[in-house]
Coordinates of C-alpha atoms and ligand atoms in Angstrom, one line a residue:
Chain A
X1 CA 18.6 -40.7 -46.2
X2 CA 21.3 -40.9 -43.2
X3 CA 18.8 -43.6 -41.5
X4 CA 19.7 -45.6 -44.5
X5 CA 23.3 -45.0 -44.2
X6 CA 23.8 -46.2 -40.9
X7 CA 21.8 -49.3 -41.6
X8 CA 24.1 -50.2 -44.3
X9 CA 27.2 -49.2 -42.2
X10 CA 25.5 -51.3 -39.4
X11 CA 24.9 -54.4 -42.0
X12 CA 21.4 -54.1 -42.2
X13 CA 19.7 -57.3 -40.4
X14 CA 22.8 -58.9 -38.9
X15 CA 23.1 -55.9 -37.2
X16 CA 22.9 -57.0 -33.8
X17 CA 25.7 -59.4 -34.2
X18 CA 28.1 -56.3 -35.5
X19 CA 27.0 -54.4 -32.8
X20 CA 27.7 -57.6 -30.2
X21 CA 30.8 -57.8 -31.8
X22 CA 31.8 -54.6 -31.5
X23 CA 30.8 -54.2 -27.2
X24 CA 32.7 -57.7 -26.8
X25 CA 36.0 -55.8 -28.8
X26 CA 35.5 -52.3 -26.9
X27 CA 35.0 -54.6 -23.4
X28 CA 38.2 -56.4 -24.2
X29 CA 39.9 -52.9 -24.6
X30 CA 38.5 -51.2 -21.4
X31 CA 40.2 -54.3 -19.3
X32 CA 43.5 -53.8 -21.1
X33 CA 43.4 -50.5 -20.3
X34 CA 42.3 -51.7 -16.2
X35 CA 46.0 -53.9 -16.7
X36 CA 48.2 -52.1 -18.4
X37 CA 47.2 -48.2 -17.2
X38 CA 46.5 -44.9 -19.4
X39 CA 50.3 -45.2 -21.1
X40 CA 50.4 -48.4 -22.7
X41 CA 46.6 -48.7 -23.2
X42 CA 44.2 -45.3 -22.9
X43 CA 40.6 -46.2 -22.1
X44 CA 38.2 -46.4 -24.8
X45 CA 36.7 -43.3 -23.5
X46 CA 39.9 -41.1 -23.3
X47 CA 40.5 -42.1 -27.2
X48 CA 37.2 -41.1 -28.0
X49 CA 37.6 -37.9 -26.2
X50 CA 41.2 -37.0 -27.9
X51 CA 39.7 -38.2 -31.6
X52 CA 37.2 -34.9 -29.8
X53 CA 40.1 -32.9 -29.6
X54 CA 41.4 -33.6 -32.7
X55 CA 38.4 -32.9 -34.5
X56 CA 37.5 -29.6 -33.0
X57 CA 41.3 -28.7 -33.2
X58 CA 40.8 -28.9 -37.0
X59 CA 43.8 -31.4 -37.6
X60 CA 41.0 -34.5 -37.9
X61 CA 39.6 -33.1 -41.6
X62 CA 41.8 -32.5 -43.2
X63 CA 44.0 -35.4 -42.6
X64 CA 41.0 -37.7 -42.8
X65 CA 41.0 -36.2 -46.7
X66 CA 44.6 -36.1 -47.3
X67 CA 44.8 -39.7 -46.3
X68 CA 41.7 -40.7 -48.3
X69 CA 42.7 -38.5 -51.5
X70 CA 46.3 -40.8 -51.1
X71 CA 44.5 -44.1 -50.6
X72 CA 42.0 -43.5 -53.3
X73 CA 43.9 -42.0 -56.2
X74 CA 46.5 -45.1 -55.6
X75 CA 43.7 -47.6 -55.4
X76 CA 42.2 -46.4 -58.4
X77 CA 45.1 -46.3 -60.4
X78 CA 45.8 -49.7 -59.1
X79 CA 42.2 -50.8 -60.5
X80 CA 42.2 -49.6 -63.8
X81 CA 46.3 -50.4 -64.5
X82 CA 45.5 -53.7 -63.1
X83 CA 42.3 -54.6 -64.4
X84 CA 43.8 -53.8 -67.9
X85 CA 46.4 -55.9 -67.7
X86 CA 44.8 -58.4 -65.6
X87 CA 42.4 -58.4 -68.4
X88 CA 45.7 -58.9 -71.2
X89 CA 47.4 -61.8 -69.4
X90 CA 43.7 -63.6 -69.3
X91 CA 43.2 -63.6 -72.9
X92 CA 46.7 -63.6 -74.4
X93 CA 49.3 -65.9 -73.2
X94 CA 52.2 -64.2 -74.2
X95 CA 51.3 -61.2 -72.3
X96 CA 50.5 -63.9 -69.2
X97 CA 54.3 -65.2 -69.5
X98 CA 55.7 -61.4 -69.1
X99 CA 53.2 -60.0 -66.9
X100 CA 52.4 -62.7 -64.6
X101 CA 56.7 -63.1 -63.1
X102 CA 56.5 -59.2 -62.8
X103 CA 53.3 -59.2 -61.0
X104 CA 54.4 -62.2 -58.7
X105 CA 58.0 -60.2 -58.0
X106 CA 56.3 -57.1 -57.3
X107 CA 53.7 -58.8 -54.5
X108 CA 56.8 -59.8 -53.1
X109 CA 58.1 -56.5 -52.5
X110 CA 57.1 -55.4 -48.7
X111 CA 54.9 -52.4 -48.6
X112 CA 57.1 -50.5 -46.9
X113 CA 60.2 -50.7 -49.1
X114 CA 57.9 -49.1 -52.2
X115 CA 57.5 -46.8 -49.3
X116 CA 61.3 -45.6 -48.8
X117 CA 61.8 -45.7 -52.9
X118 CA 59.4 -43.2 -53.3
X119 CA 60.0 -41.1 -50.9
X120 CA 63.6 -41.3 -52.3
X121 CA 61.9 -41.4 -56.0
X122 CA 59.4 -38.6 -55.2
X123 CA 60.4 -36.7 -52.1
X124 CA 57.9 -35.8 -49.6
X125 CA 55.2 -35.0 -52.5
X126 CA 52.1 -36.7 -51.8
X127 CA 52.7 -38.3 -55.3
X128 CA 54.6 -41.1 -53.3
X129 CA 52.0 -42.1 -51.2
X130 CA 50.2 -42.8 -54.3
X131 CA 52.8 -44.5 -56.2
X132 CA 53.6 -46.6 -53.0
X133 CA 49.6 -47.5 -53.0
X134 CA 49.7 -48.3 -56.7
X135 CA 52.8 -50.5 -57.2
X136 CA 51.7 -52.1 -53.8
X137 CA 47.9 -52.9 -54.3
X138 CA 47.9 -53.1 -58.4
X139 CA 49.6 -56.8 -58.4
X140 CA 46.4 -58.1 -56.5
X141 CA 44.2 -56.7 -58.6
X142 CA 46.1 -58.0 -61.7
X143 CA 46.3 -61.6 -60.6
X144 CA 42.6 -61.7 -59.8
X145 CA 41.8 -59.7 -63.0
X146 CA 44.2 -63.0 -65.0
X147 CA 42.2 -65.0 -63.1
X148 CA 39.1 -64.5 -63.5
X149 CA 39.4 -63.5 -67.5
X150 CA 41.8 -66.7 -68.1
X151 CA 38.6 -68.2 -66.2
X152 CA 35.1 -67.4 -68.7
X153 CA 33.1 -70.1 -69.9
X154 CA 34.6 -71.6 -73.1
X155 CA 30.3 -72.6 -74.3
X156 CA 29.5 -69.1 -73.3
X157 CA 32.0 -67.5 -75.6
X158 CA 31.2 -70.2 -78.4
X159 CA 27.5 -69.5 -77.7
X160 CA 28.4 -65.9 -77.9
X161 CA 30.4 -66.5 -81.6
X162 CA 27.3 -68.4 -82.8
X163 CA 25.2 -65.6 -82.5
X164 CA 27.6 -62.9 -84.0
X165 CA 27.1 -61.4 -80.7
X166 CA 29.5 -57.7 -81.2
X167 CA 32.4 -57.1 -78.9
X168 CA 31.0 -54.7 -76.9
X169 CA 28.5 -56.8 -76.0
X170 CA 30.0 -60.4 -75.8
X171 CA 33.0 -58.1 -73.3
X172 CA 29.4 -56.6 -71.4
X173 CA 27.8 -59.7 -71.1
X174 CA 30.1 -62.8 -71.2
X175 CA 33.3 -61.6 -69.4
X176 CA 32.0 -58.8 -67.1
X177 CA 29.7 -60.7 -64.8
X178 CA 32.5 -63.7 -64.6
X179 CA 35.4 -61.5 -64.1
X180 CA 33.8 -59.4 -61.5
X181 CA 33.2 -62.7 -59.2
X182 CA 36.8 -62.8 -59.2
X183 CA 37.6 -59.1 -59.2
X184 CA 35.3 -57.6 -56.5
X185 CA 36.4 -59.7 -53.8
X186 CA 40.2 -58.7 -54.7
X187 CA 39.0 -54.8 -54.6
X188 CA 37.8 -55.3 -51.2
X189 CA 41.2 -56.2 -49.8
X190 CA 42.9 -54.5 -52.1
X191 CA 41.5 -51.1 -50.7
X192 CA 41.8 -52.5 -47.1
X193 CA 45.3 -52.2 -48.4
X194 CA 45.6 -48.9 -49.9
X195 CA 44.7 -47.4 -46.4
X196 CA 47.7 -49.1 -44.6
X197 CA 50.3 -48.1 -46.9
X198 CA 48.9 -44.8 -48.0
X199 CA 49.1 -44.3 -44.2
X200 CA 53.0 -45.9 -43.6
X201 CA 53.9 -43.4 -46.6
X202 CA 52.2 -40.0 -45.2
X203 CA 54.0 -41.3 -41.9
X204 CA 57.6 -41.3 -43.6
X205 CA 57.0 -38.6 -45.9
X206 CA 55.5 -35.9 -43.4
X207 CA 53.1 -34.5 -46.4
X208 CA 49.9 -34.5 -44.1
X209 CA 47.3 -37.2 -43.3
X210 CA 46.4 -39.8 -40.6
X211 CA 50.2 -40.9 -40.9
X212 CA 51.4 -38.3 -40.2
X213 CA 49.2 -37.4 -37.2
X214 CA 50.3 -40.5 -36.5
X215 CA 53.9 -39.6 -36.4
X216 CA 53.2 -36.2 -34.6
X217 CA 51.5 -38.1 -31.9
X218 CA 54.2 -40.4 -31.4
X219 CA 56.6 -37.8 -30.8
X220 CA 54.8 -36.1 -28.5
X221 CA 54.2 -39.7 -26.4
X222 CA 50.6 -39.2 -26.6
X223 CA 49.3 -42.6 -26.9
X224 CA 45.4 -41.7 -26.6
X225 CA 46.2 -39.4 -29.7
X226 CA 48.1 -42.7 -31.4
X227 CA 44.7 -44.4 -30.6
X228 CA 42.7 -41.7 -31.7
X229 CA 44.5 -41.9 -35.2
X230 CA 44.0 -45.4 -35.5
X231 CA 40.2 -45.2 -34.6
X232 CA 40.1 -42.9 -37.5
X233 CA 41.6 -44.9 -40.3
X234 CA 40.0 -47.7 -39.5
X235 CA 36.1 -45.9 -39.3
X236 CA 37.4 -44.2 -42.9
X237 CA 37.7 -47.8 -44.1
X238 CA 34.5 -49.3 -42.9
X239 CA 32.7 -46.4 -44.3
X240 CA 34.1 -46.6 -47.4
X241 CA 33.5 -50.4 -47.9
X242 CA 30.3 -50.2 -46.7
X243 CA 29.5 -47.4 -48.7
X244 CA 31.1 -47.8 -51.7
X245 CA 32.9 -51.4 -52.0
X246 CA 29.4 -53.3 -50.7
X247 CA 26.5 -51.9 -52.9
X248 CA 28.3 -52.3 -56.0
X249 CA 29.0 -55.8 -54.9
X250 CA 25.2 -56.4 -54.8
X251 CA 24.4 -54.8 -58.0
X252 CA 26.4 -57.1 -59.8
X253 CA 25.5 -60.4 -57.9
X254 CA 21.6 -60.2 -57.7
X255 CA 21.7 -62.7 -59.9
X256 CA 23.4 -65.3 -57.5
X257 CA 20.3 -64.6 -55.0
X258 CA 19.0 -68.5 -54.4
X259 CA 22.0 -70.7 -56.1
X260 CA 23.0 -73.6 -54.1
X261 CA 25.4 -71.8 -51.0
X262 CA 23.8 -68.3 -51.6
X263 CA 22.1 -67.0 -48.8
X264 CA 18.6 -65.8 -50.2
Chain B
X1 CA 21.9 -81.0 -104.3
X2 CA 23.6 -78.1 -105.3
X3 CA 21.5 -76.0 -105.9
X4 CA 21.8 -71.8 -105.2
X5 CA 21.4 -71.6 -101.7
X6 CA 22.4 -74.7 -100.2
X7 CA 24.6 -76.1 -97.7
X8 CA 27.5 -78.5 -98.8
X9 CA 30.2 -80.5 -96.8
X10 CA 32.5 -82.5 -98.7
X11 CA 35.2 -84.7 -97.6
X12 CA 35.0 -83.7 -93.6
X13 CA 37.5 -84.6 -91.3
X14 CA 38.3 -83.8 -87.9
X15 CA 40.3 -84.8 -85.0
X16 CA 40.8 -83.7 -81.3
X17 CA 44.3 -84.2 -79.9
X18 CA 45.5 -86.1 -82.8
X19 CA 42.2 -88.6 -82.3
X20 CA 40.4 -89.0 -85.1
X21 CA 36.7 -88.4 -84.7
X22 CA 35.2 -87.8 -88.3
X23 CA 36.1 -89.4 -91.4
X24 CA 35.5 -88.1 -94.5
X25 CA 31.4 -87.4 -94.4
X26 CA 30.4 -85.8 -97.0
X27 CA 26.4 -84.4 -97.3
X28 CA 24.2 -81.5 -98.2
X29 CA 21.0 -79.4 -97.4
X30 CA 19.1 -77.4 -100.0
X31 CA 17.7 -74.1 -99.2
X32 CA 14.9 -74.8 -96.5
X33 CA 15.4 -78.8 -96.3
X34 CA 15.7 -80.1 -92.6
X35 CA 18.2 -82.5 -92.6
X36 CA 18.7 -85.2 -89.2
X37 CA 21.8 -85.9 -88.4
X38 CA 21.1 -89.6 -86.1
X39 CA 24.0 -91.9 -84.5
X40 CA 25.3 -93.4 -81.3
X41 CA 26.6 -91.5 -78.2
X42 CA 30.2 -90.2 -79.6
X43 CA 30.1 -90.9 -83.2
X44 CA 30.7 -87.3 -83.5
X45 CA 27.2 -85.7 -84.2
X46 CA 27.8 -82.4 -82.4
X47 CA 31.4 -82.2 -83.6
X48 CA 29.5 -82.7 -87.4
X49 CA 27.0 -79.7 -86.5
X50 CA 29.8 -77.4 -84.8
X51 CA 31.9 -77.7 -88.1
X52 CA 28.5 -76.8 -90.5
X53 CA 27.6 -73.9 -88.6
X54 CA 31.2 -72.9 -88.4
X55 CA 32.0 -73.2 -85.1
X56 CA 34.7 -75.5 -86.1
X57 CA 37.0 -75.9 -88.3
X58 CA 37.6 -79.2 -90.0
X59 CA 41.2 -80.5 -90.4
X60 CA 40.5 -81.2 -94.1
X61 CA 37.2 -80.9 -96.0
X62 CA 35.3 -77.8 -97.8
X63 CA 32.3 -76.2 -96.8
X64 CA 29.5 -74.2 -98.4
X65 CA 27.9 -72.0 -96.5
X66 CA 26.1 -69.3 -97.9
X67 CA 24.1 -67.8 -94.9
X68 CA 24.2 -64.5 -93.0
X69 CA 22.5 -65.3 -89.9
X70 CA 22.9 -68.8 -88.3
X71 CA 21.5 -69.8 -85.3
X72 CA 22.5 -72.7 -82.2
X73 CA 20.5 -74.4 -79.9
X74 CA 23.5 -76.4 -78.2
X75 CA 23.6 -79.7 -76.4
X76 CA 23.6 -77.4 -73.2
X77 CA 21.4 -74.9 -72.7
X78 CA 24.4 -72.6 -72.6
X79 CA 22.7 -69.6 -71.0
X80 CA 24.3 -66.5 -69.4
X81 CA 23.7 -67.2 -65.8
X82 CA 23.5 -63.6 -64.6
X83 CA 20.7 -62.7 -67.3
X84 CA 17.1 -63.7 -66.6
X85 CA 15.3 -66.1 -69.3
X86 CA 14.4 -62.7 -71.2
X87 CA 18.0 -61.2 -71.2
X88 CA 19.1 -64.6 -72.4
X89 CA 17.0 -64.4 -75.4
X90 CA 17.7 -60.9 -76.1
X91 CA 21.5 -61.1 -76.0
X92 CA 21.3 -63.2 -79.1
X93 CA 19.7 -60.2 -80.6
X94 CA 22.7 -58.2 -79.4
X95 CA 24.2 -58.2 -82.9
X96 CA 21.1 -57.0 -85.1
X97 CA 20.1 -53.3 -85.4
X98 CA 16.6 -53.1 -83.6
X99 CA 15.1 -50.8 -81.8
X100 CA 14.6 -51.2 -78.0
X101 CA 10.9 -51.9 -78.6
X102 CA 11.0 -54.2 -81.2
X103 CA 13.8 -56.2 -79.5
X104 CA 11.4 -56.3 -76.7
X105 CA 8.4 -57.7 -78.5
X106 CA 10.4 -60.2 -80.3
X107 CA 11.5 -61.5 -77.2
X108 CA 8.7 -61.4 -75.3
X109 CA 6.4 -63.4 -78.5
X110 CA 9.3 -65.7 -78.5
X111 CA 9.3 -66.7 -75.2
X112 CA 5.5 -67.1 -75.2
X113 CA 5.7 -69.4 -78.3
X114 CA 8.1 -71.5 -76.1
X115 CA 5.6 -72.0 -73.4
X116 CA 7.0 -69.5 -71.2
X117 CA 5.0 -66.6 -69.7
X118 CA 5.8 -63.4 -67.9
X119 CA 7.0 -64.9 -64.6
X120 CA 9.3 -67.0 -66.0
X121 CA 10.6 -64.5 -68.2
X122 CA 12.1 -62.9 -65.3
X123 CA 13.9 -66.3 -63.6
X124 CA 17.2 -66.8 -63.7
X125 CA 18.4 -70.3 -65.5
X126 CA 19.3 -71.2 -61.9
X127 CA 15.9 -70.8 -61.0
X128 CA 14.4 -73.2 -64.3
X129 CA 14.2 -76.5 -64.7
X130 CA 16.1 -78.5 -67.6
X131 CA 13.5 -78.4 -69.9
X132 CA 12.6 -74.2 -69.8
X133 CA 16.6 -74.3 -70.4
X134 CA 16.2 -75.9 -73.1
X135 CA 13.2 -74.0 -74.2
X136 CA 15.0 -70.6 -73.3
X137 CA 17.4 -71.6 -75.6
X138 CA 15.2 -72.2 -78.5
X139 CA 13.7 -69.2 -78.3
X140 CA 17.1 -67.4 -78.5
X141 CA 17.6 -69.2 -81.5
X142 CA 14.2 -68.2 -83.3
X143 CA 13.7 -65.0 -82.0
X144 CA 17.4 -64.0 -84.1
X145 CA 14.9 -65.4 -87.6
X146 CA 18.1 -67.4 -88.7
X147 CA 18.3 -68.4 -92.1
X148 CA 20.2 -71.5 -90.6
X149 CA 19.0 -73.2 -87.9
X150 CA 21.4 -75.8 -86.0
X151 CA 19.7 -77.8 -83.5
X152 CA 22.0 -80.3 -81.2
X153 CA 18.7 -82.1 -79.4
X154 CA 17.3 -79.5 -78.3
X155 CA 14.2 -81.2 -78.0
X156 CA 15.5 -84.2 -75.5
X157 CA 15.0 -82.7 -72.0
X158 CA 10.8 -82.2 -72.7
X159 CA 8.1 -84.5 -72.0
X160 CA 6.5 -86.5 -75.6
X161 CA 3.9 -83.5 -75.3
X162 CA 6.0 -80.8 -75.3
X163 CA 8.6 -81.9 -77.4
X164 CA 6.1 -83.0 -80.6
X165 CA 4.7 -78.9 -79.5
X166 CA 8.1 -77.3 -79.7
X167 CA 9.0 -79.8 -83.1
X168 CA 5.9 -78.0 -84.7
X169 CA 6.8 -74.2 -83.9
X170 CA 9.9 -75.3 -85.7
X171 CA 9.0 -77.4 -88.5
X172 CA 6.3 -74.5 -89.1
X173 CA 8.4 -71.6 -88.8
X174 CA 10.8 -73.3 -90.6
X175 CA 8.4 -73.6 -93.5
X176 CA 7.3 -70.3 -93.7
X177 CA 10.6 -68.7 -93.6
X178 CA 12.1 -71.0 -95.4
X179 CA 14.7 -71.9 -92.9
X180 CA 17.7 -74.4 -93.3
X181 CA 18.1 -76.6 -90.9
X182 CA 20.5 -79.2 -89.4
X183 CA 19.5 -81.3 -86.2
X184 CA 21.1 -83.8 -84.1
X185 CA 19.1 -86.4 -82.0
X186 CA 19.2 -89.5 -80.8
X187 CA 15.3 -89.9 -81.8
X188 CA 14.0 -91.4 -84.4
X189 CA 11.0 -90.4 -84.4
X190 CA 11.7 -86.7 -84.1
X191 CA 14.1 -87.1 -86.6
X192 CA 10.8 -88.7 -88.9
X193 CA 8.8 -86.1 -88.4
X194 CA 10.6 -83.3 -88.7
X195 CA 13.8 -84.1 -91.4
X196 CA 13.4 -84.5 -95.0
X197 CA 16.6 -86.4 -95.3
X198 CA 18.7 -87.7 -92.3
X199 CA 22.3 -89.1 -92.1
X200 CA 23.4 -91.7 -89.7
X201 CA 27.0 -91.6 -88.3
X202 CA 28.3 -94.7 -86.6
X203 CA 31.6 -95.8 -85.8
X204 CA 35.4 -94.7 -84.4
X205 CA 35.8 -92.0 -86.2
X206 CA 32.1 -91.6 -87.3
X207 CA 31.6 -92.2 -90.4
X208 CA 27.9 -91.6 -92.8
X209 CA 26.6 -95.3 -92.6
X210 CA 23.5 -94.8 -94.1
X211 CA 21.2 -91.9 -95.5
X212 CA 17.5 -91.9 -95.5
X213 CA 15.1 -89.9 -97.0
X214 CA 11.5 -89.3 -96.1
X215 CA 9.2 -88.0 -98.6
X216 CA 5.8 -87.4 -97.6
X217 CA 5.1 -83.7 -96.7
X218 CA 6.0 -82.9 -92.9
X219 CA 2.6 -81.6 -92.0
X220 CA 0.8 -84.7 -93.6
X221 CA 2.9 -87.2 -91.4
X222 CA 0.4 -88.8 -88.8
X223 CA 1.3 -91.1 -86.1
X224 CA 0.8 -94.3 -88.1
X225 CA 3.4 -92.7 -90.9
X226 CA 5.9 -92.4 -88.5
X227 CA 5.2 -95.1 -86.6
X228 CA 5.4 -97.1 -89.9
X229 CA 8.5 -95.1 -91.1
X230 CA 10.5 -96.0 -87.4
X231 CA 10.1 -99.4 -88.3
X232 CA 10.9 -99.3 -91.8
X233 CA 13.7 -97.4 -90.8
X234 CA 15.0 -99.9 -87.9
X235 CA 14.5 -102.7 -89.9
X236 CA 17.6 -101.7 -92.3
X237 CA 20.5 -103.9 -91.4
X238 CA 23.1 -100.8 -91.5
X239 CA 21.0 -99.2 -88.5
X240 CA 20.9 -102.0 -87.1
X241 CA 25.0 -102.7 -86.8
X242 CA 25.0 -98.7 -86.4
X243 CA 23.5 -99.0 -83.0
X244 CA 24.4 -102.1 -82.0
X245 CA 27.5 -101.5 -79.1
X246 CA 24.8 -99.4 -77.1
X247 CA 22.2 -101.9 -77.6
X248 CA 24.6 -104.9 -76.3
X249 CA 26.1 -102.9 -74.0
Ligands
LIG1 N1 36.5 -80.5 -77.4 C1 36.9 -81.8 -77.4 N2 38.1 -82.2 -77.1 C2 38.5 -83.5 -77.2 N3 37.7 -84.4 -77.6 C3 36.4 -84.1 -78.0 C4 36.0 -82.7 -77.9 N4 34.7 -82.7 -78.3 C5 34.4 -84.0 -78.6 N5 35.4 -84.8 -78.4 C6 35.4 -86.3 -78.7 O1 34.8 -86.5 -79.9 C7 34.0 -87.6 -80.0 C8 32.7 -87.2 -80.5 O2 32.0 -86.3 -79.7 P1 30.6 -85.6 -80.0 O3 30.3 -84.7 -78.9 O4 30.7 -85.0 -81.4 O5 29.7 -86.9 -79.9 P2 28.1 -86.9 -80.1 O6 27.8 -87.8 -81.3 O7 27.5 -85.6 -80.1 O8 27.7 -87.7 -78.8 P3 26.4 -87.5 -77.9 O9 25.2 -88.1 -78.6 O10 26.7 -88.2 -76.6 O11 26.2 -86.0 -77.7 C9 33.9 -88.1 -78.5 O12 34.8 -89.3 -78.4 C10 34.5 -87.0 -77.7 O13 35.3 -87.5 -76.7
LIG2 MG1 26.4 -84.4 -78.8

């Protein structure tokens, strides 16, 4: 069971490449850190080593769960509020002419200012790291939710009518499969998202997590503990993804195995 | 022609973005006739059969149709990509109250009716060819034992062979169910064995130019009936004019 997990987390046959890829970025640091010296740049090895320290000092669990309970409960929330209404402005055009303005002014909004209004909204709760996640990632999710329902074969539905097919069905069947071609994809950056600003909120807010580790490290000038943080949330989103994001993505695109542009 | 049980348009009209593409076509089916609707590329033949099966509703006109469970074979296949051949035909099941078994059996007898075995039961329509499409498609619409069958040529992508095999399962099942049933094509000689009666739309906005019926039994029509019957049939003048643009170019 782990041997599978670290396949998938490797990416099973184009594994080699990752790993190639990985050396050449880890090679790139190690001369950095040859220029610039142990301040601006720790070695790879003396991040590794604090990430060490963090972890047996007990700080690394629980902010690695802080951080993903943050990330995650905004990311869901973003999912379902934005698949929902995603969904609405696909199908209904009046609810496309109200939602799709608000959706477009709220991706405008920089991650960072949801940030400061909820912490002003919230307080130091870690309810505004989530609303910050949610009001930051859900637009995405919306517009490729639009999209791909505004998107569904018109012959499939009629086929679908023909046949009496029942709603539950015709939503199962017809608009699922299309609308997740659109909607995973979005998901994917969308929860690449949710970790950066879950993190920039825990950092302003002081409620726990990688951010603020983050912040605590900073004020202590300890850049190989900076590093170490960053090393962290960045390994919490690769797992996830790979773990979580990726399979599900397979599941429901077996199907495209062998279309023109697919590989096999 | 009106009797219980029968399908009647009257006075049909439709347009599409203020273009008018039927005029005023009136005709009917009794309970289990087969009727061939025949004309030139864009008289408006699927446009007719998407307005009798209710797909469509005409701008003016009345219909009668007194049937619970229609089924389509469209001009394309239409087929749920992400379902294999078998998932296809099942989802057209989707709305009747079977069990899981039965479902299964009906699909899988369907399928081998059509020609198509295990293996390609499990393809995806990426992975058919035109013609299993096509014949994918037909099952879905006999395995749901419509009581109105609309057929938009569903037999044109199959070689003579296959085509005069899949005419038969339909003609057959159509008789022993008593099926009503509408069809579009482009072939006369499918249209000569396997209609009763037939219509022929021609013109901008189609109009009925001609109505034919043919009266000898479908299973006692041999080769040299139809071939006698094509020629009958081509030698009317109002056929004739009907196909003319596409035969002078
Ligand atoms: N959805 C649509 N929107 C606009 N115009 C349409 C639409 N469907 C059909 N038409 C037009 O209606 C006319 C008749 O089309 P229709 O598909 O009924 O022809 P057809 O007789 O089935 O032709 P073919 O034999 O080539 O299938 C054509 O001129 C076509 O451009
Ligand atoms: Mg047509």
């Amino acid at each position: 069971m782990p041997r599978i997990s670290w396949r998938r987390l490797a990416g099973g046959g184009e594994r080699r490449w990752a790993m190639l890829g990985l050396v050449i970025i880890v090679g790139l640091w190690e001369i950095g850190h040859r220029a610039y010296g142990d301040f601006v740049l720790p070695s790879p090895w003396a991040t590794l080593l604090a990430l060490g320290r963090l972890g047996a000092g007990g700080e690394l669990g629980p902010a690695v769960l802080t951080t993903a309970r943050d990330a995650l409960s905004g990311f869901i929330v973003a999912t379902l509020a934005g698949s929902l209404l995603g969904g609405l402005a696909g199908r209904s055009r009046p609810a496309k002419a109200m939602l799709q303005p608000l959706a477009t002014i709220l991706i405008g909004v920089p991650a960072i200012a949801w940030v400061v209004l909820s912490l002003l909204w919230f307080g130091g709760s870690g309810l505004a790291a989530t609303f910050s996640v949610a009001v930051a990632v859900g637009p995405l999710v919306f517009v490729a939710a639009a999209q791909g329902t505004r998107t569904v074969d018109g012959g499939l539905r009629t086929m679908a009518r023909a046949f009496r097919v029942p709603l539950g069905a015709r939503i199962v069947d017809v608009y699922l499969p299309h609308v997740l071609s659109h909607l995973l994809p979005a998901l994917g950056t969308a929860l690449a998202m949710s970790w950066k600003v879950a993190v920039m909120a825990e950092l302003l807010t002081g409620a726990g997590g990688i951010g603020d580790g983050l912040a605590a490290a900073r004020a202590e000038v300890d850049t190989a503990k900076t590093m170490a943080w960053v090393v962290a949330v960045v390994a919490l989103l690769l797992i996830v993804d790979r773990l979580i994001i990726e399979p599900v993505r397979r599941y429901f695109e077996t199907w495209r195995r062998g279309l023109p542009g697919e590989a096999a | 022609m009106s009797g219980d049980g029968a399908l009647i348009a009257s006075g049909v009209m439709h347009g599409f973005a203020g273009i008018k593409v039927l005029d005023g076509v009136d005709l009917g089916i009794p309970r289990g006739g087969i009727l061939a609707i025949l004309g030139p590329s864009g008289s408006g033949k699927t446009t007719l059969l998407h307005i009798l099966g209710g797909l469509l509703t005409p701008d003016a006109g009345r219909i009668e149709r007194p049937f619970e469970r229609p089924a389509f074979v469209f001009q394309d296949p239409l087929l749920l990509p992400w379902r294999t051949a078998r998932g296809n035909v099942a989802f057209g099941l989707a709305g009747q109250r079977l069990s899981r078994a039965e479902r299964l059996s009906r699909v899988r007898s369907m399928l081998i009716k059509v020609g198509l075995g295990h293996d390609d039961a499990g393809l995806y329509p990426h992975q058919l060819s035109g013609g299993m499409k096509k014949r994918v498609a037909l099952a879905r619409a006999l395995a749901v034992e419509p009581d109105f069958l609309l057929l938009d040529e569903a037999f044109s992508a199959l070689d003579v062979g296959l085509s005069r095999e899949m005419q038969q399962l339909v003609r057959l099942d159509a008789q022993e169910r008593g099926v009503t049933v509408a069809l579009v094509t482009h072939d006369l000689s499918e249209a000569v064995r396997l209609a009763d009666r037939a219509v022929v739309l021609a013109g901008r906005p189609g109009r009925i130019v001609a109505r034919l019926s043919i009266d000898r039994p479908a299973r006692l029509r041999d080769d040299a009936f139809v071939d006698a019957e094509i020629r009958r049939i081509t030698a009317l003048d109002m056929i004739r004019d009907a196909f003319r643009p596409m035969l002078s170019g």
